[in-house]
C-alpha cells in the first residue's frame, strides 16, 4: 500500500507512462526495449520508490541550505584548483615530468568540483525528471573523477618508487612515461565510470539495486570500493618502501664516516627529499580520511537489503565530507612548496606583493614563508636541487645528494 500511494503521488506530479509497463524480470531484454528503458523516466521513480528514498522530503523540496553550502564548496574547489593549474602552466620551473602528475591530480580535483556541482544541481526534485541515461551521466561523472584521483595518486607513487628503487634517470623518455601514466589513468577511470551505462546496472532487477545509487547494481558498487581500496593499499606499500630506502641510505652514509660540512649537507638535502615525499603522502592521507567514511557506507550498502539501513539515506553528508578532499589538496600544495607559493603570489597579486624584478615585498613574506613542513628550506639552491632530483635528471657536480644516492646519477 505504501509503495502504491507513493507511486501514485509521484506519477501525478511528473506525468509519465504507466510504471506497470517496466520490465521486472531478469530475462535479457531486446535491443529496442533496452533503448526504451534508458529513455523512460518511470524507471527512476520506480527504483527510488523501491529503495525507500521517496519517503524523504528531499525529492519534494527545492535545494536545502546544506545543498547550497555544498555548491559554495564546489565553487571554491574549482577556483583553487584552477589557480594551481594556471600556476603550473605559466611557471617554467614546473614544466617537469613529476609536476605533470601533480598537475593531473589537480585537474581531476577541478573536474571533481564541476561534477559535484552538476550532481547537486540535478539532484532533489530534478532527479525524478531525469531519464536513466542522464542519471548515469550525472553519477558517472563523479565516479570517473574519483577514479582519476585515486589512479593519479597511484601513478605518482609508481614514479617515486621507480626513481628510488630502480635508481635510473629517464631523461626525455621519462616525459613519455609520465604522459603514458596520465593517459592510462584517465582511460581506466573512464572505463570504470561507463560500465553501468554499458549494462552493469540493476534496471529490471530491483532486488539487486543499491540504496544510495538506486540504478547501480550492488555488485558494481562493491567492485568499485574493492578496486579503490586495493589501489590505496598499493600506494601505501609503495611509499613505505620508498621511505625505508631513503632512511636506510641516509643511515648507511652517516655510518660511512661523512664529516663536517658534508654531513650537514647530507642531512639537509636528505630532509629536503623527504619533504617532497611527505607532500604527496599528506595528500594521500587526507584522501583516505575524507573518503573512508563514504567507502565504508558504500560497503554497507552492498550488503544491506533495501529499506533496512536508514543510515544509507544520509549519504549526502558523507559525500560532503569526501568533497573536502578536493578543497584541501591545493592548500597542501601551497603550504608545502615555496616555489608554488611564489608562483601563486605572482599569479594572483604581483603588483601588490612582488616587485617588478620578481622580489617579494615585505607584506608578502608571511605568505611565502608559511609552511607546516619543518624540512622546507628557504634556500633557492636547495629548492633547485629538489626539482632536479624530482625530474630524474643527472647532476654532474659532486654533491651530498649524489654521494647519498650514487646509483641515481649513473647513465
Coordinates of C-alpha atoms in Angstrom, one line a residue:
X1 CA 0.0 0.0 0.0
X2 CA 2.8 2.4 0.9
X3 CA 4.6 1.8 -2.4
X4 CA 1.3 2.2 -4.4
X5 CA 0.5 5.5 -2.7
X6 CA 4.0 6.8 -3.3
X7 CA 3.9 5.8 -6.9
X8 CA 0.6 7.5 -7.4
X9 CA 1.8 10.7 -5.8
X10 CA 4.9 11.0 -8.0
X11 CA 3.4 9.9 -11.2
X12 CA 0.8 12.6 -10.7
X13 CA 3.5 15.2 -10.1
X14 CA 5.6 14.0 -13.0
X15 CA 3.4 12.7 -15.8
X16 CA 4.9 9.6 -17.3
X17 CA 3.9 6.3 -18.8
X18 CA 2.5 3.5 -16.7
X19 CA 5.1 2.1 -14.2
X20 CA 3.5 -1.3 -14.6
X21 CA 4.9 -1.5 -18.1
X22 CA 8.5 -1.6 -16.8
X23 CA 10.3 -4.9 -17.1
X24 CA 10.9 -6.5 -13.7
X25 CA 12.1 -10.0 -14.7
X26 CA 15.7 -11.0 -15.1
X27 CA 15.4 -12.1 -18.8
X28 CA 17.6 -10.4 -21.3
X29 CA 15.6 -7.5 -22.9
X30 CA 15.6 -6.9 -26.7
X31 CA 17.7 -4.0 -28.1
X32 CA 14.5 -1.9 -28.6
X33 CA 13.4 -2.5 -25.0
X34 CA 16.9 -1.7 -23.8
X35 CA 16.9 1.6 -25.6
X36 CA 13.4 2.4 -24.4
X37 CA 14.3 1.8 -20.7
X38 CA 17.2 4.2 -20.9
X39 CA 14.8 6.9 -22.1
X40 CA 11.9 6.1 -19.7
X41 CA 11.6 8.4 -16.8
X42 CA 9.4 5.9 -14.9
X43 CA 12.5 3.8 -14.3
X44 CA 13.9 6.5 -12.0
X45 CA 10.6 6.8 -10.0
X46 CA 10.3 3.0 -9.6
X47 CA 13.9 2.4 -8.4
X48 CA 13.9 5.4 -6.0
X49 CA 10.5 4.2 -4.7
X50 CA 11.7 0.6 -4.2
X51 CA 14.7 1.7 -2.1
X52 CA 12.6 4.0 0.1
X53 CA 14.3 7.2 -0.9
X54 CA 11.0 8.8 -2.0
X55 CA 9.8 8.8 1.7
X56 CA 12.2 11.6 2.4
X57 CA 11.4 15.3 1.8
X58 CA 14.5 15.8 -0.3
X59 CA 12.6 14.9 -3.5
X60 CA 9.7 17.2 -2.8
X61 CA 11.5 20.4 -1.9
X62 CA 13.9 22.8 -3.6
X63 CA 17.6 22.9 -2.6
X64 CA 18.1 22.8 1.1
X65 CA 20.6 25.0 2.9
X66 CA 23.2 22.2 3.1
X67 CA 23.0 21.8 -0.6
X68 CA 23.6 25.5 -1.2
X69 CA 26.7 25.2 1.2
X70 CA 28.0 22.3 -0.9
X71 CA 27.6 24.4 -4.0
X72 CA 29.8 27.1 -2.4
X73 CA 32.4 24.4 -1.6
X74 CA 32.3 23.2 -5.2
X75 CA 32.9 26.7 -6.4
X76 CA 35.9 27.1 -4.1
X77 CA 37.2 23.7 -5.3
X78 CA 37.1 24.9 -8.9
X79 CA 38.7 28.2 -8.2
X80 CA 41.5 26.8 -6.0
X81 CA 42.5 24.1 -8.4
X82 CA 42.3 26.4 -11.4
X83 CA 44.8 28.7 -9.7
X84 CA 47.2 25.9 -9.1
X85 CA 46.9 24.6 -12.7
X86 CA 47.5 28.0 -14.1
X87 CA 50.5 28.5 -11.8
X88 CA 51.9 25.2 -13.0
X89 CA 51.2 26.0 -16.7
X90 CA 52.7 29.5 -16.6
X91 CA 55.8 28.7 -14.5
X92 CA 58.6 27.1 -16.5
X93 CA 60.1 25.7 -13.3
X94 CA 57.1 23.4 -13.1
X95 CA 57.4 22.1 -16.6
X96 CA 59.0 18.8 -15.4
X97 CA 57.7 15.2 -15.5
X98 CA 56.9 15.0 -11.8
X99 CA 54.8 18.1 -12.0
X100 CA 52.8 16.6 -14.9
X101 CA 51.5 14.1 -12.5
X102 CA 50.7 16.7 -9.8
X103 CA 49.0 18.8 -12.5
X104 CA 47.0 15.7 -13.5
X105 CA 45.8 15.2 -9.9
X106 CA 44.9 18.9 -9.7
X107 CA 42.9 18.6 -12.9
X108 CA 41.0 15.6 -11.6
X109 CA 40.2 17.7 -8.4
X110 CA 39.0 20.6 -10.6
X111 CA 36.7 18.3 -12.7
X112 CA 35.5 16.7 -9.5
X113 CA 34.3 20.2 -8.3
X114 CA 32.5 20.6 -11.7
X115 CA 30.8 17.1 -11.5
X116 CA 29.9 17.6 -7.8
X117 CA 28.2 20.9 -8.7
X118 CA 26.3 19.4 -11.6
X119 CA 25.3 16.5 -9.4
X120 CA 23.9 18.8 -6.7
X121 CA 22.0 21.0 -9.2
X122 CA 20.5 17.9 -10.8
X123 CA 19.5 16.3 -7.5
X124 CA 16.5 16.7 -5.3
X125 CA 13.2 17.1 -7.3
X126 CA 15.2 17.3 -10.5
X127 CA 16.3 13.7 -10.0
X128 CA 12.7 12.5 -10.8
X129 CA 12.7 14.4 -14.1
X130 CA 15.8 12.7 -15.4
X131 CA 15.9 9.8 -17.8
X132 CA 18.1 6.8 -16.9
X133 CA 20.7 7.9 -19.4
X134 CA 21.0 11.3 -17.9
X135 CA 21.1 9.8 -14.4
X136 CA 24.0 7.6 -15.5
X137 CA 25.9 10.6 -16.9
X138 CA 25.3 12.5 -13.7
X139 CA 26.6 9.8 -11.4
X140 CA 29.2 8.5 -13.9
X141 CA 31.0 11.9 -13.9
X142 CA 31.6 11.7 -10.1
X143 CA 32.9 8.1 -10.4
X144 CA 35.2 9.0 -13.3
X145 CA 36.8 11.9 -11.4
X146 CA 37.1 9.9 -8.2
X147 CA 38.8 7.1 -10.1
X148 CA 41.1 9.6 -11.8
X149 CA 42.1 11.0 -8.5
X150 CA 42.9 7.6 -7.0
X151 CA 44.7 6.3 -10.0
X152 CA 46.7 9.6 -10.2
X153 CA 47.9 9.0 -6.7
X154 CA 48.9 5.5 -7.8
X155 CA 50.8 7.0 -10.8
X156 CA 52.7 9.4 -8.5
X157 CA 53.6 6.5 -6.2
X158 CA 54.8 4.4 -9.1
X159 CA 57.0 7.2 -10.4
X160 CA 58.6 7.8 -6.9
X161 CA 59.1 4.1 -6.5
X162 CA 60.8 3.7 -9.9
X163 CA 63.1 6.6 -9.2
X164 CA 64.2 5.5 -5.8
X165 CA 64.2 1.7 -6.2
X166 CA 65.3 1.2 -9.8
X167 CA 67.8 4.2 -9.4
X168 CA 67.7 5.1 -13.1
X169 CA 67.4 8.6 -14.7
X170 CA 65.0 8.6 -17.7
X171 CA 65.8 11.9 -19.4
X172 CA 63.5 12.6 -22.4
X173 CA 62.0 9.1 -22.1
X174 CA 60.6 10.0 -18.7
X175 CA 58.3 12.6 -20.2
X176 CA 56.8 9.9 -22.4
X177 CA 56.4 7.6 -19.3
X178 CA 54.6 10.4 -17.4
X179 CA 52.2 11.1 -20.3
X180 CA 51.5 7.3 -20.6
X181 CA 50.7 7.2 -16.9
X182 CA 48.4 10.1 -17.2
X183 CA 46.6 8.8 -20.3
X184 CA 46.3 5.3 -18.7
X185 CA 44.8 6.8 -15.5
X186 CA 42.1 8.6 -17.4
X187 CA 41.4 5.6 -19.7
X188 CA 40.9 3.3 -16.7
X189 CA 38.8 5.9 -14.9
X190 CA 36.6 6.4 -17.9
X191 CA 36.1 2.6 -18.3
X192 CA 35.1 2.3 -14.7
X193 CA 32.7 5.1 -14.9
X194 CA 30.8 3.9 -18.1
X195 CA 30.4 0.3 -17.0
X196 CA 26.9 0.9 -15.6
X197 CA 25.6 2.6 -18.8
X198 CA 27.0 -0.4 -20.8
X199 CA 24.9 -2.8 -18.8
X200 CA 26.3 -3.3 -15.4
X201 CA 23.2 -1.9 -13.6
X202 CA 20.1 -3.2 -11.9
X203 CA 17.4 -2.0 -14.3
X204 CA 14.7 -4.6 -14.2
X205 CA 16.3 -6.3 -11.2
X206 CA 15.2 -4.2 -8.3
X207 CA 16.4 -6.7 -5.6
X208 CA 20.0 -6.1 -6.8
X209 CA 19.9 -2.3 -6.6
X210 CA 22.0 -0.1 -4.4
X211 CA 20.1 2.1 -1.9
X212 CA 22.5 5.1 -2.2
X213 CA 22.5 4.9 -6.0
X214 CA 19.3 3.1 -7.0
X215 CA 20.2 2.4 -10.6
X216 CA 23.6 0.9 -9.8
X217 CA 23.9 -2.8 -9.1
X218 CA 25.3 -3.6 -5.6
X219 CA 27.9 -5.8 -7.3
X220 CA 29.2 -2.8 -9.2
X221 CA 29.4 -0.7 -6.0
X222 CA 31.3 -3.4 -4.2
X223 CA 33.6 -3.8 -7.2
X224 CA 34.4 -0.1 -7.2
X225 CA 35.0 0.0 -3.4
X226 CA 37.3 -3.0 -3.7
X227 CA 39.3 -1.5 -6.6
X228 CA 39.7 1.8 -4.8
X229 CA 40.7 0.1 -1.6
X230 CA 43.2 -2.1 -3.4
X231 CA 44.8 0.9 -5.2
X232 CA 45.1 2.8 -1.9
X233 CA 46.7 -0.2 -0.3
X234 CA 49.2 -0.5 -3.1
X235 CA 50.1 3.2 -2.8
X236 CA 50.7 2.8 1.0
X237 CA 53.0 -0.2 0.3
X238 CA 55.0 1.7 -2.4
X239 CA 55.5 4.8 -0.2
X240 CA 56.5 2.6 2.8
X241 CA 59.2 1.1 0.6
X242 CA 60.4 4.5 -0.6
X243 CA 60.7 5.9 2.9
X244 CA 62.5 2.8 4.0
X245 CA 65.1 3.1 1.2
X246 CA 65.7 6.8 1.9
X247 CA 66.1 6.2 5.6
X248 CA 68.4 3.2 5.1
X249 CA 70.7 5.1 2.6
X250 CA 70.9 8.1 4.9
X251 CA 71.9 5.9 7.9
X252 CA 74.4 4.0 5.8
X253 CA 76.1 7.2 4.6
X254 CA 76.3 8.6 8.2
X255 CA 77.9 5.3 9.4
X256 CA 80.3 5.5 6.5
X257 CA 82.1 8.4 8.1
X258 CA 80.8 11.6 6.5
X259 CA 82.3 14.6 8.3
X260 CA 81.9 18.3 8.9
X261 CA 80.0 20.3 6.2
X262 CA 79.4 17.2 4.1
X263 CA 77.5 15.6 7.0
X264 CA 75.4 18.7 7.4
X265 CA 74.7 18.9 3.7
X266 CA 73.7 15.3 3.7
X267 CA 71.2 15.8 6.5
X268 CA 69.7 19.0 5.0
X269 CA 69.3 17.6 1.5
X270 CA 68.0 14.2 2.7
X271 CA 65.4 16.2 4.7
X272 CA 64.6 18.1 1.5
X273 CA 63.9 15.0 -0.5
X274 CA 61.9 13.5 2.4
X275 CA 59.8 16.7 2.4
X276 CA 59.0 16.1 -1.3
X277 CA 57.8 12.6 -0.4
X278 CA 55.9 13.9 2.6
X279 CA 53.9 16.4 0.5
X280 CA 52.4 13.6 -1.6
X281 CA 52.0 11.4 1.5
X282 CA 50.0 14.1 3.2
X283 CA 47.8 14.3 0.1
X284 CA 47.3 10.5 0.3
X285 CA 46.5 10.7 4.0
X286 CA 43.9 13.5 3.5
X287 CA 42.3 11.5 0.7
X288 CA 41.9 8.4 2.9
X289 CA 40.5 10.4 5.8
X290 CA 38.0 12.2 3.6
X291 CA 36.8 9.3 1.5
X292 CA 37.0 6.4 4.0
X293 CA 33.5 7.2 5.6
X294 CA 31.9 7.1 2.2
X295 CA 33.7 3.9 1.2
X296 CA 32.5 2.2 4.4
X297 CA 29.0 3.4 3.7
X298 CA 29.1 2.1 0.2
X299 CA 30.4 -1.2 1.5
X300 CA 27.4 -1.4 3.9
X301 CA 25.1 -0.6 1.0
X302 CA 26.4 -3.6 -0.9
X303 CA 25.1 -6.0 1.8
X304 CA 22.2 -4.3 3.4
X305 CA 18.7 -5.1 1.9
X306 CA 16.5 -2.2 0.7
X307 CA 14.8 -0.1 3.4
X308 CA 16.7 -1.9 6.2
X309 CA 19.6 0.6 6.9
X310 CA 18.3 4.1 7.5
X311 CA 21.9 5.4 7.6
X312 CA 22.1 4.9 3.8
X313 CA 19.6 7.7 3.3
X314 CA 22.1 10.1 4.8
X315 CA 24.8 9.5 2.1
X316 CA 24.8 13.2 1.0
X317 CA 26.6 14.2 4.2
X318 CA 29.2 11.5 3.6
X319 CA 29.7 12.8 0.1
X320 CA 30.1 16.3 1.5
X321 CA 33.0 15.1 3.7
X322 CA 34.6 13.5 0.7
X323 CA 34.3 16.7 -1.3
X324 CA 36.5 18.5 1.2
X325 CA 39.4 16.4 -0.1
X326 CA 39.4 18.3 -3.4
X327 CA 39.3 21.5 -1.5
X328 CA 42.3 20.7 0.7
X329 CA 44.7 19.4 -1.9
X330 CA 45.6 22.9 -3.4
X331 CA 46.1 24.2 0.2
X332 CA 48.5 21.3 0.8
X333 CA 50.5 22.0 -2.4
X334 CA 50.8 25.7 -1.4
X335 CA 51.8 25.1 2.3
X336 CA 54.5 22.5 1.4
X337 CA 56.1 24.2 -1.6
X338 CA 57.8 27.6 -1.5
X339 CA 58.0 27.6 -5.3
X340 CA 54.3 27.1 -5.5
X341 CA 53.6 29.9 -3.1
X342 CA 55.8 32.2 -5.1
X343 CA 54.1 31.2 -8.3
X344 CA 50.6 31.9 -6.8
X345 CA 51.8 35.2 -5.5
X346 CA 52.9 36.2 -8.9
X347 CA 49.7 35.0 -10.5
X348 CA 47.2 36.5 -8.1
X349 CA 48.6 39.8 -6.9
X350 CA 52.0 40.5 -8.4
X351 CA 51.7 44.4 -8.2
X352 CA 50.6 44.1 -4.6
X353 CA 53.1 41.6 -3.2
X354 CA 56.0 41.4 -5.6
X355 CA 58.4 44.0 -7.2
X356 CA 59.0 44.3 -10.9
X357 CA 62.2 42.3 -10.7
X358 CA 60.4 39.4 -9.0
X359 CA 61.4 40.0 -5.4
X360 CA 58.7 39.6 -2.7
X361 CA 57.6 42.7 -0.8
X362 CA 57.6 42.8 2.9
X363 CA 53.8 42.3 3.1
X364 CA 54.1 39.1 1.0
X365 CA 56.8 37.5 3.1
X366 CA 54.4 35.9 5.7
X367 CA 52.6 34.0 2.9
X368 CA 55.8 33.0 1.3
X369 CA 57.4 31.7 4.5
X370 CA 54.4 29.9 6.0
X371 CA 54.7 26.1 5.9
X372 CA 53.8 23.1 8.0
X373 CA 56.8 21.3 6.6
X374 CA 59.7 21.5 9.1
X375 CA 62.1 20.3 6.4
X376 CA 61.4 23.1 3.9
X377 CA 64.4 25.3 3.5
X378 CA 64.4 28.9 2.2
X379 CA 67.5 28.5 0.0
X380 CA 66.7 28.7 -3.6
X381 CA 69.7 26.5 -4.3
X382 CA 68.2 23.7 -2.3
X383 CA 64.8 24.1 -4.0
X384 CA 66.6 23.8 -7.3
X385 CA 68.1 20.5 -6.2
X386 CA 64.7 19.2 -5.1
X387 CA 63.2 20.0 -8.5
X388 CA 66.2 18.4 -10.3
X389 CA 66.0 15.2 -8.3
X390 CA 62.2 15.1 -8.8
X391 CA 62.6 15.3 -12.5
X392 CA 65.1 12.4 -12.7
X393 CA 67.8 14.5 -14.4
X394 CA 71.5 14.0 -13.9
X395 CA 73.5 16.3 -11.6
X396 CA 77.1 16.4 -12.9
X397 CA 78.7 18.2 -10.0
X398 CA 79.7 16.1 -7.0
X399 CA 77.2 16.8 -4.2
X400 CA 75.9 15.3 -0.9
X401 CA 72.8 14.1 -2.7
X402 CA 75.0 12.4 -5.4
X403 CA 77.0 10.8 -2.6
X404 CA 73.9 9.7 -0.8
X405 CA 72.2 8.1 -3.9
X406 CA 75.1 7.4 -6.3
X407 CA 73.1 4.9 -8.5
X408 CA 70.5 7.6 -9.2
X409 CA 73.0 9.6 -11.3
X410 CA 74.6 6.7 -13.3
X411 CA 73.9 6.8 -17.1

